[in-house]
């Protein structure tokens, strides 16, 4: 484990730990400390295990750095080199500051995964309470048995997990606040930025093109919020901004989406009507259309809002299902090939046929084909998981009871002595059985 | 199962049956027995189509001499295709049960590109096509003219049939039409000129035929071979084509004169409204065109186009339009009005003159159908009030019935929201339309609903302009952003392709669990043609009462006509029209007994008896006093309760014996008695 071939990033001498002098090593994946004069580490923490670091306030006599681990334990280092103590500590702190976030993600993921498993599986959770909380085994042991799987030996359950979509209202969450001096403040979080990027890939592209070469991050977002692109309902004042291209791209994307048409023929409004009246026939009692060129500014701003909402919703939806898209495309393609061969007398696209049959189906008028089953009505799933236990609450065995009885049995077993003289003869047994 | 409907053996391709289906078939059979017409209202999702098909096919098999053909008309292409699928299912069932492949020929015409050749129509036992093939004289003449008298005609989804009739008989003429017509006439002139040099005999032959007159057509009509064409009235069949338009050149000259006159009429500065006789008087005074040759225009043009062997008639659509107009205006002294508008009301500075020749009497277009075919059935999920249809279509039905939806659980929940939480009265009426408080409360209603209704919500507005304004206002107030926290928002636009995409995305969002709201417009394509089954529509909100735009002169003229001719008061008709559209909108959400949905009427005027009473019976009977004038909060509470109940599993056993029957259950004396109460006669 402690092979010294690891890359050592920083070595700090004269660091005391538990009142012992020693040397602190910061390496690629862990931080370690060894007492003076010995060639092995008595303290070694993987960065991934570290939750955070704390430092003693300036001006305190002891210059210290404390590492808090995810398990709750902590290790304190005392920088004892009188002349450079503060500098040493700063160097270690700075380096840790850079290193910890890199590992944090991984650790968080693991933690989240564990959390998720416990939440999704009540049985596992109960087991966890019984074993870990009551300290029968340690958390590490528990997880080591439970899932060697977490660390990607078996990635399938993790990948099957539904991806988290994007809130439809993420733009609403960045409502500007006035900062008191004729300005607006937009609060952006990493999540929101991620949402913007996922929903509007064109903006992400602009970002990677311009930041940080041409613009700082702050400038980029300032321009974004000032842009006509963000305020789609305002009529373009002709200002050239870097986002006008995005708007054009969106427009184009929308157009291709529209021209591609819809897969489900039952929602295709264009082919809904069998025959629209010939030009010149019919009655127009409806209000004069607004599609004329002489629309007022208000009208076109209104229709811009409507367009924008449709586009936004479509993009949010697409961002959420981008992954599933491939699979469903394939599915529809395969079904189309076999659909055509099956139904040669009637050239209907198979999607259409399926949709039509769905539409005319009366499931309740048909005898149910599947075998009759009695639906299980679970009122309390944990009780179901525990098997038949008496209903009286006072007799309900708690984890502590179980542990006590286990201990009791263990104790009994330890002091168990077979009294061989009392054993019955085999013949006698046979007789008794009869 | 095999049913016994008053002695008729009916094959019904399902294991179970809804009581109302049985009741519906009973009424239908009585209509056919009486060889009369019927008006039948049955809720959508109760298997109306399959009941119709099962009964009529059985009837055709039992009495092949009494009913020779079923002509099934529906409105949209998907509807037509659904009918075909149901028919296919029925035929498969017949084959399975009887063991013989039946020789029934069914034919579907959907969209012009597979417009079939008409001999096939004549031999088919069942023809399925859109309304226009029967109601639009221009097409009916090509497709449906020779359909046998002993046919049964069904108009499904017929709640708007009067508008289809009117549309097919109305003509609008703009400057562009006249210009194109001018080009047509020039082309005709040149072609005539050419033919005269090469094949003068052809024109002489045509002349001879025209002297003979339209005797042939007359003989055909008298011997009852043809469906009458309202553009070709009886009288002219007995006469020869008048001399003034008999030769090809004279006719072209005549058309030129008529065209010049129309051009002069379009040069107006103010709105003109006149009747057909006034128009004829004016044309006689100004350019000495008589009524008689005008009446022959349409027929004369057809003859000329045939003689000249013009292949692509579509190129001559403008001159055909004008000649049709000439014939109509000189044939009908009543039922039409002429309105010439020099500009659109919104843009008084831009000259854009239009001559509207508007039909106000739907019975004109449908009259030949009622006269010719022995049974015509008008049916839909929403036909209330039933008695208005026979009045405006001018026919005498032998059966009129409205059926309820028998339900084991009340799966629809109509609520009338009349007030906001701040007690502001909610209404889309003109005076408060711009009222900030109303718009805000409407927004609040949608917001609250978006938080409690699972999956899809569809909201309808009274008009597109109204929706645009409200959406803009909600956007400014930040209401839409708050709604977005709960659901994605999609909005109908005036572009059909764009809206189709929005619709598909809406369904996708309902499908994957994210949930969405569709903002749409009553009287629009979505409200008339798209179903929102199950999770695609767990709630429909109707914002306001969808009155037609009443400032239109054409509408005013129609209302006047209805009052004078049919004694239907303007307000009664307007309310009827608004309520049938509202019913269409809210009915979109319930597409069956296993489906469920909220129907929210957000306008206090719905609580009034004159509005409420015009809703279909199957909706009305679920509106109780406790759901009449709710605040938003109260509606939310009731909705929560309803949705929680509906979310419980609903199995076939729950329905059996109540709203779903086996054959044995159906045949029990007690049930048969109950069933008689389902049909509500008026």
PDB file of C-alpha atoms in Angstrom, chain A residues 162 165-173 175 230-233 254 257-259 261-292 294-295 298-299 301-303 305-310 312-314 316-318 320-321 325 343 345-346 348 352-353 355-357 359-368 372-373 375, chain B residues 14-18 21 45-47 76-78 81-82 85-86 88-89 109-112 130 132-133 136 138-139 166-168 170-172 176 180 320-321 324 344 346-347 350 356 358-359 463-464 468-469 471-472 475 480-481 484-485 488-494 496-505 507-509 512 514 525-526 529-530 534 549 552 554-555 593-594 651-653 655 660:
ATOM      1  CA  UNK A 162     -33.011   7.750 -15.206  1.00  0.00           C
ATOM      2  CA  UNK A 165     -34.037  16.262 -16.522  1.00  0.00           C
ATOM      3  CA  UNK A 166     -34.079  19.997 -16.518  1.00  0.00           C
ATOM      4  CA  UNK A 167     -36.588  22.115 -14.717  1.00  0.00           C
ATOM      5  CA  UNK A 168     -38.854  23.835 -17.179  1.00  0.00           C
ATOM      6  CA  UNK A 169     -38.592  26.994 -15.140  1.00  0.00           C
ATOM      7  CA  UNK A 170     -34.866  27.332 -14.821  1.00  0.00           C
ATOM      8  CA  UNK A 171     -34.944  30.683 -16.536  1.00  0.00           C
ATOM      9  CA  UNK A 172     -37.466  31.821 -13.983  1.00  0.00           C
ATOM     10  CA  UNK A 173     -35.002  31.057 -11.220  1.00  0.00           C
ATOM     11  CA  UNK A 175     -35.043  36.574 -11.932  1.00  0.00           C
ATOM     12  CA  UNK A 230     -32.668  36.267 -23.816  1.00  0.00           C
ATOM     13  CA  UNK A 231     -35.493  38.748 -24.159  1.00  0.00           C
ATOM     14  CA  UNK A 232     -37.156  37.136 -27.100  1.00  0.00           C
ATOM     15  CA  UNK A 233     -40.336  39.121 -26.722  1.00  0.00           C
ATOM     16  CA  UNK A 254     -37.278  24.942 -35.188  1.00  0.00           C
ATOM     17  CA  UNK A 257     -38.240  20.257 -36.733  1.00  0.00           C
ATOM     18  CA  UNK A 258     -41.401  21.619 -38.260  1.00  0.00           C
ATOM     19  CA  UNK A 259     -40.577  20.507 -41.778  1.00  0.00           C
ATOM     20  CA  UNK A 261     -43.205  16.730 -39.577  1.00  0.00           C
ATOM     21  CA  UNK A 262     -44.621  14.555 -36.885  1.00  0.00           C
ATOM     22  CA  UNK A 263     -44.348  10.816 -36.504  1.00  0.00           C
ATOM     23  CA  UNK A 264     -47.790  10.269 -35.123  1.00  0.00           C
ATOM     24  CA  UNK A 265     -50.256  10.851 -37.950  1.00  0.00           C
ATOM     25  CA  UNK A 266     -53.107  11.371 -35.522  1.00  0.00           C
ATOM     26  CA  UNK A 267     -51.671  14.678 -34.363  1.00  0.00           C
ATOM     27  CA  UNK A 268     -50.781  15.898 -37.822  1.00  0.00           C
ATOM     28  CA  UNK A 269     -53.078  18.856 -38.209  1.00  0.00           C
ATOM     29  CA  UNK A 270     -52.066  19.383 -41.793  1.00  0.00           C
ATOM     30  CA  UNK A 271     -53.492  16.114 -42.996  1.00  0.00           C
ATOM     31  CA  UNK A 272     -56.465  16.262 -40.707  1.00  0.00           C
ATOM     32  CA  UNK A 273     -58.894  17.571 -43.186  1.00  0.00           C
ATOM     33  CA  UNK A 274     -59.736  15.511 -46.173  1.00  0.00           C
ATOM     34  CA  UNK A 275     -60.543  18.415 -48.332  1.00  0.00           C
ATOM     35  CA  UNK A 276     -60.146  22.004 -47.630  1.00  0.00           C
ATOM     36  CA  UNK A 277     -62.480  24.015 -49.749  1.00  0.00           C
ATOM     37  CA  UNK A 278     -61.110  25.312 -52.983  1.00  0.00           C
ATOM     38  CA  UNK A 279     -59.842  28.813 -52.966  1.00  0.00           C
ATOM     39  CA  UNK A 280     -62.704  31.222 -53.122  1.00  0.00           C
ATOM     40  CA  UNK A 281     -65.297  28.954 -51.563  1.00  0.00           C
ATOM     41  CA  UNK A 282     -66.437  28.923 -47.982  1.00  0.00           C
ATOM     42  CA  UNK A 283     -67.403  31.405 -45.392  1.00  0.00           C
ATOM     43  CA  UNK A 284     -65.086  33.456 -43.293  1.00  0.00           C
ATOM     44  CA  UNK A 285     -66.931  34.313 -40.138  1.00  0.00           C
ATOM     45  CA  UNK A 286     -63.783  34.145 -38.120  1.00  0.00           C
ATOM     46  CA  UNK A 287     -61.970  37.221 -37.119  1.00  0.00           C
ATOM     47  CA  UNK A 288     -59.698  38.721 -39.695  1.00  0.00           C
ATOM     48  CA  UNK A 289     -56.457  36.861 -39.550  1.00  0.00           C
ATOM     49  CA  UNK A 290     -53.401  38.365 -38.003  1.00  0.00           C
ATOM     50  CA  UNK A 291     -51.112  36.763 -40.482  1.00  0.00           C
ATOM     51  CA  UNK A 292     -51.014  39.842 -42.617  1.00  0.00           C
ATOM     52  CA  UNK A 294     -49.585  44.851 -41.348  1.00  0.00           C
ATOM     53  CA  UNK A 295     -49.395  43.380 -37.902  1.00  0.00           C
ATOM     54  CA  UNK A 298     -47.728  44.225 -30.086  1.00  0.00           C
ATOM     55  CA  UNK A 299     -49.100  41.375 -32.156  1.00  0.00           C
ATOM     56  CA  UNK A 301     -44.272  40.517 -29.924  1.00  0.00           C
ATOM     57  CA  UNK A 302     -47.100  38.331 -28.679  1.00  0.00           C
ATOM     58  CA  UNK A 303     -46.503  35.708 -31.288  1.00  0.00           C
ATOM     59  CA  UNK A 305     -43.586  34.976 -26.907  1.00  0.00           C
ATOM     60  CA  UNK A 306     -45.688  32.043 -28.024  1.00  0.00           C
ATOM     61  CA  UNK A 307     -42.988  30.817 -30.360  1.00  0.00           C
ATOM     62  CA  UNK A 308     -40.474  31.165 -27.605  1.00  0.00           C
ATOM     63  CA  UNK A 309     -42.449  29.099 -25.147  1.00  0.00           C
ATOM     64  CA  UNK A 310     -42.972  26.327 -27.670  1.00  0.00           C
ATOM     65  CA  UNK A 312     -38.198  26.447 -24.911  1.00  0.00           C
ATOM     66  CA  UNK A 313     -40.453  23.551 -23.917  1.00  0.00           C
ATOM     67  CA  UNK A 314     -39.314  21.510 -26.896  1.00  0.00           C
ATOM     68  CA  UNK A 316     -36.115  21.286 -22.378  1.00  0.00           C
ATOM     69  CA  UNK A 317     -37.892  18.118 -23.378  1.00  0.00           C
ATOM     70  CA  UNK A 318     -35.186  17.243 -25.868  1.00  0.00           C
ATOM     71  CA  UNK A 320     -34.118  15.519 -20.944  1.00  0.00           C
ATOM     72  CA  UNK A 321     -34.583  12.724 -23.407  1.00  0.00           C
ATOM     73  CA  UNK A 325     -33.864   9.245 -28.415  1.00  0.00           C
ATOM     74  CA  UNK A 343     -49.226  -5.669 -44.234  1.00  0.00           C
ATOM     75  CA  UNK A 345     -52.292  -5.172 -48.940  1.00  0.00           C
ATOM     76  CA  UNK A 346     -52.692  -1.872 -47.262  1.00  0.00           C
ATOM     77  CA  UNK A 348     -50.115   2.341 -44.282  1.00  0.00           C
ATOM     78  CA  UNK A 352     -50.137   4.992 -38.211  1.00  0.00           C
ATOM     79  CA  UNK A 353     -51.686   1.562 -38.140  1.00  0.00           C
ATOM     80  CA  UNK A 355     -51.926   4.401 -33.516  1.00  0.00           C
ATOM     81  CA  UNK A 356     -55.219   3.812 -35.258  1.00  0.00           C
ATOM     82  CA  UNK A 357     -55.692   0.464 -33.614  1.00  0.00           C
ATOM     83  CA  UNK A 359     -57.421   4.633 -30.911  1.00  0.00           C
ATOM     84  CA  UNK A 360     -60.280   2.286 -31.670  1.00  0.00           C
ATOM     85  CA  UNK A 361     -59.521  -0.183 -28.939  1.00  0.00           C
ATOM     86  CA  UNK A 362     -61.968  -0.648 -26.108  1.00  0.00           C
ATOM     87  CA  UNK A 363     -59.989  -2.558 -23.557  1.00  0.00           C
ATOM     88  CA  UNK A 364     -62.925  -3.004 -21.227  1.00  0.00           C
ATOM     89  CA  UNK A 365     -65.144  -4.526 -23.892  1.00  0.00           C
ATOM     90  CA  UNK A 366     -62.699  -7.334 -24.402  1.00  0.00           C
ATOM     91  CA  UNK A 367     -62.255 -10.296 -22.176  1.00  0.00           C
ATOM     92  CA  UNK A 368     -59.042  -9.876 -20.346  1.00  0.00           C
ATOM     93  CA  UNK A 372     -56.439 -13.491 -13.550  1.00  0.00           C
ATOM     94  CA  UNK A 373     -54.345 -12.201 -10.754  1.00  0.00           C
ATOM     95  CA  UNK A 375     -53.446  -7.423  -7.075  1.00  0.00           C
TER      96      UNK A 375
ATOM     97  CA  UNK B  14     -66.598  -7.762 -28.540  1.00  0.00           C
ATOM     98  CA  UNK B  15     -67.114 -10.013 -25.534  1.00  0.00           C
ATOM     99  CA  UNK B  16     -68.971  -7.374 -23.587  1.00  0.00           C
ATOM    100  CA  UNK B  17     -71.264  -4.512 -24.464  1.00  0.00           C
ATOM    101  CA  UNK B  18     -72.138  -1.170 -22.924  1.00  0.00           C
ATOM    102  CA  UNK B  21     -74.617   0.636 -27.207  1.00  0.00           C
ATOM    103  CA  UNK B  45     -65.916   6.837 -26.062  1.00  0.00           C
ATOM    104  CA  UNK B  46     -68.998   4.679 -25.752  1.00  0.00           C
ATOM    105  CA  UNK B  47     -68.340   2.857 -28.997  1.00  0.00           C
ATOM    106  CA  UNK B  76     -61.351  14.254 -40.568  1.00  0.00           C
ATOM    107  CA  UNK B  77     -58.993  11.840 -42.241  1.00  0.00           C
ATOM    108  CA  UNK B  78     -58.058  10.104 -38.974  1.00  0.00           C
ATOM    109  CA  UNK B  81     -59.362   5.782 -41.066  1.00  0.00           C
ATOM    110  CA  UNK B  82     -60.607   4.781 -37.655  1.00  0.00           C
ATOM    111  CA  UNK B  85     -60.201  -0.079 -38.891  1.00  0.00           C
ATOM    112  CA  UNK B  86     -63.388  -0.755 -36.947  1.00  0.00           C
ATOM    113  CA  UNK B  88     -62.025  -4.382 -40.602  1.00  0.00           C
ATOM    114  CA  UNK B  89     -62.430  -5.674 -37.084  1.00  0.00           C
ATOM    115  CA  UNK B 109     -62.018   7.691 -49.873  1.00  0.00           C
ATOM    116  CA  UNK B 110     -59.658   9.796 -47.941  1.00  0.00           C
ATOM    117  CA  UNK B 111     -57.941  12.743 -49.503  1.00  0.00           C
ATOM    118  CA  UNK B 112     -58.105  13.573 -53.112  1.00  0.00           C
ATOM    119  CA  UNK B 130     -65.669  12.845 -45.849  1.00  0.00           C
ATOM    120  CA  UNK B 132     -67.664  17.044 -48.757  1.00  0.00           C
ATOM    121  CA  UNK B 133     -68.142  14.108 -51.085  1.00  0.00           C
ATOM    122  CA  UNK B 136     -70.263  19.874 -51.662  1.00  0.00           C
ATOM    123  CA  UNK B 138     -68.860  20.390 -56.869  1.00  0.00           C
ATOM    124  CA  UNK B 139     -67.562  17.045 -55.627  1.00  0.00           C
ATOM    125  CA  UNK B 166     -72.914  26.652 -45.683  1.00  0.00           C
ATOM    126  CA  UNK B 167     -69.254  26.573 -46.569  1.00  0.00           C
ATOM    127  CA  UNK B 168     -69.823  24.387 -49.579  1.00  0.00           C
ATOM    128  CA  UNK B 170     -70.553  30.136 -50.338  1.00  0.00           C
ATOM    129  CA  UNK B 171     -68.287  32.041 -52.676  1.00  0.00           C
ATOM    130  CA  UNK B 172     -65.812  34.860 -52.110  1.00  0.00           C
ATOM    131  CA  UNK B 176     -57.261  38.355 -57.695  1.00  0.00           C
ATOM    132  CA  UNK B 180     -57.315  34.945 -62.818  1.00  0.00           C
ATOM    133  CA  UNK B 320     -65.535  27.860 -62.637  1.00  0.00           C
ATOM    134  CA  UNK B 321     -65.959  29.789 -59.403  1.00  0.00           C
ATOM    135  CA  UNK B 324     -70.935  28.751 -60.138  1.00  0.00           C
ATOM    136  CA  UNK B 344     -60.800  44.722 -43.887  1.00  0.00           C
ATOM    137  CA  UNK B 346     -58.817  46.247 -39.071  1.00  0.00           C
ATOM    138  CA  UNK B 347     -57.035  47.977 -41.913  1.00  0.00           C
ATOM    139  CA  UNK B 350     -55.649  49.261 -47.427  1.00  0.00           C
ATOM    140  CA  UNK B 356     -68.944  37.637 -50.238  1.00  0.00           C
ATOM    141  CA  UNK B 358     -72.751  33.812 -48.418  1.00  0.00           C
ATOM    142  CA  UNK B 359     -75.116  30.966 -47.962  1.00  0.00           C
ATOM    143  CA  UNK B 463     -60.274  32.975 -29.859  1.00  0.00           C
ATOM    144  CA  UNK B 464     -56.724  33.162 -31.029  1.00  0.00           C
ATOM    145  CA  UNK B 468     -52.364  35.792 -27.494  1.00  0.00           C
ATOM    146  CA  UNK B 469     -53.259  38.695 -25.262  1.00  0.00           C
ATOM    147  CA  UNK B 471     -50.479  34.668 -22.780  1.00  0.00           C
ATOM    148  CA  UNK B 472     -48.610  37.946 -23.154  1.00  0.00           C
ATOM    149  CA  UNK B 475     -45.861  36.278 -19.290  1.00  0.00           C
ATOM    150  CA  UNK B 480     -46.181  31.386 -16.967  1.00  0.00           C
ATOM    151  CA  UNK B 481     -42.824  31.033 -15.271  1.00  0.00           C
ATOM    152  CA  UNK B 484     -43.281  26.094 -15.856  1.00  0.00           C
ATOM    153  CA  UNK B 485     -42.136  24.889 -12.484  1.00  0.00           C
ATOM    154  CA  UNK B 488     -43.971  22.394 -19.742  1.00  0.00           C
ATOM    155  CA  UNK B 489     -46.052  24.810 -21.774  1.00  0.00           C
ATOM    156  CA  UNK B 490     -47.026  24.342 -25.408  1.00  0.00           C
ATOM    157  CA  UNK B 491     -49.186  26.764 -27.333  1.00  0.00           C
ATOM    158  CA  UNK B 492     -51.220  26.429 -30.505  1.00  0.00           C
ATOM    159  CA  UNK B 493     -50.105  28.800 -33.241  1.00  0.00           C
ATOM    160  CA  UNK B 494     -51.773  29.757 -36.470  1.00  0.00           C
ATOM    161  CA  UNK B 496     -50.625  24.024 -38.648  1.00  0.00           C
ATOM    162  CA  UNK B 497     -47.185  22.445 -38.999  1.00  0.00           C
ATOM    163  CA  UNK B 498     -45.858  24.288 -35.982  1.00  0.00           C
ATOM    164  CA  UNK B 499     -48.872  23.323 -33.930  1.00  0.00           C
ATOM    165  CA  UNK B 500     -48.571  19.685 -34.964  1.00  0.00           C
ATOM    166  CA  UNK B 501     -45.051  19.684 -33.638  1.00  0.00           C
ATOM    167  CA  UNK B 502     -46.096  21.349 -30.406  1.00  0.00           C
ATOM    168  CA  UNK B 503     -48.818  18.730 -30.052  1.00  0.00           C
ATOM    169  CA  UNK B 504     -46.426  15.875 -30.516  1.00  0.00           C
ATOM    170  CA  UNK B 505     -44.023  17.342 -28.007  1.00  0.00           C
ATOM    171  CA  UNK B 507     -47.804  14.192 -25.881  1.00  0.00           C
ATOM    172  CA  UNK B 508     -44.181  13.243 -25.412  1.00  0.00           C
ATOM    173  CA  UNK B 509     -44.043  15.279 -22.227  1.00  0.00           C
ATOM    174  CA  UNK B 512     -42.525  10.549 -20.100  1.00  0.00           C
ATOM    175  CA  UNK B 514     -42.918  15.376 -17.006  1.00  0.00           C
ATOM    176  CA  UNK B 525     -58.212  22.431 -35.481  1.00  0.00           C
ATOM    177  CA  UNK B 526     -57.044  21.023 -32.163  1.00  0.00           C
ATOM    178  CA  UNK B 529     -59.788  16.945 -34.417  1.00  0.00           C
ATOM    179  CA  UNK B 530     -57.448  15.872 -31.637  1.00  0.00           C
ATOM    180  CA  UNK B 534     -56.124   9.203 -20.628  1.00  0.00           C
ATOM    181  CA  UNK B 549     -66.961  36.706 -33.453  1.00  0.00           C
ATOM    182  CA  UNK B 552     -68.883  39.914 -38.752  1.00  0.00           C
ATOM    183  CA  UNK B 554     -71.899  37.696 -42.665  1.00  0.00           C
ATOM    184  CA  UNK B 555     -72.790  36.324 -39.263  1.00  0.00           C
ATOM    185  CA  UNK B 593     -65.204   4.704 -19.458  1.00  0.00           C
ATOM    186  CA  UNK B 594     -61.774   3.771 -18.226  1.00  0.00           C
ATOM    187  CA  UNK B 651     -60.989  -3.083 -13.083  1.00  0.00           C
ATOM    188  CA  UNK B 652     -63.368  -4.788 -15.389  1.00  0.00           C
ATOM    189  CA  UNK B 653     -65.150  -6.417 -12.445  1.00  0.00           C
ATOM    190  CA  UNK B 655     -67.933  -2.229 -14.285  1.00  0.00           C
ATOM    191  CA  UNK B 660     -70.527  -3.234 -18.938  1.00  0.00           C
TER     192      UNK B 660
END
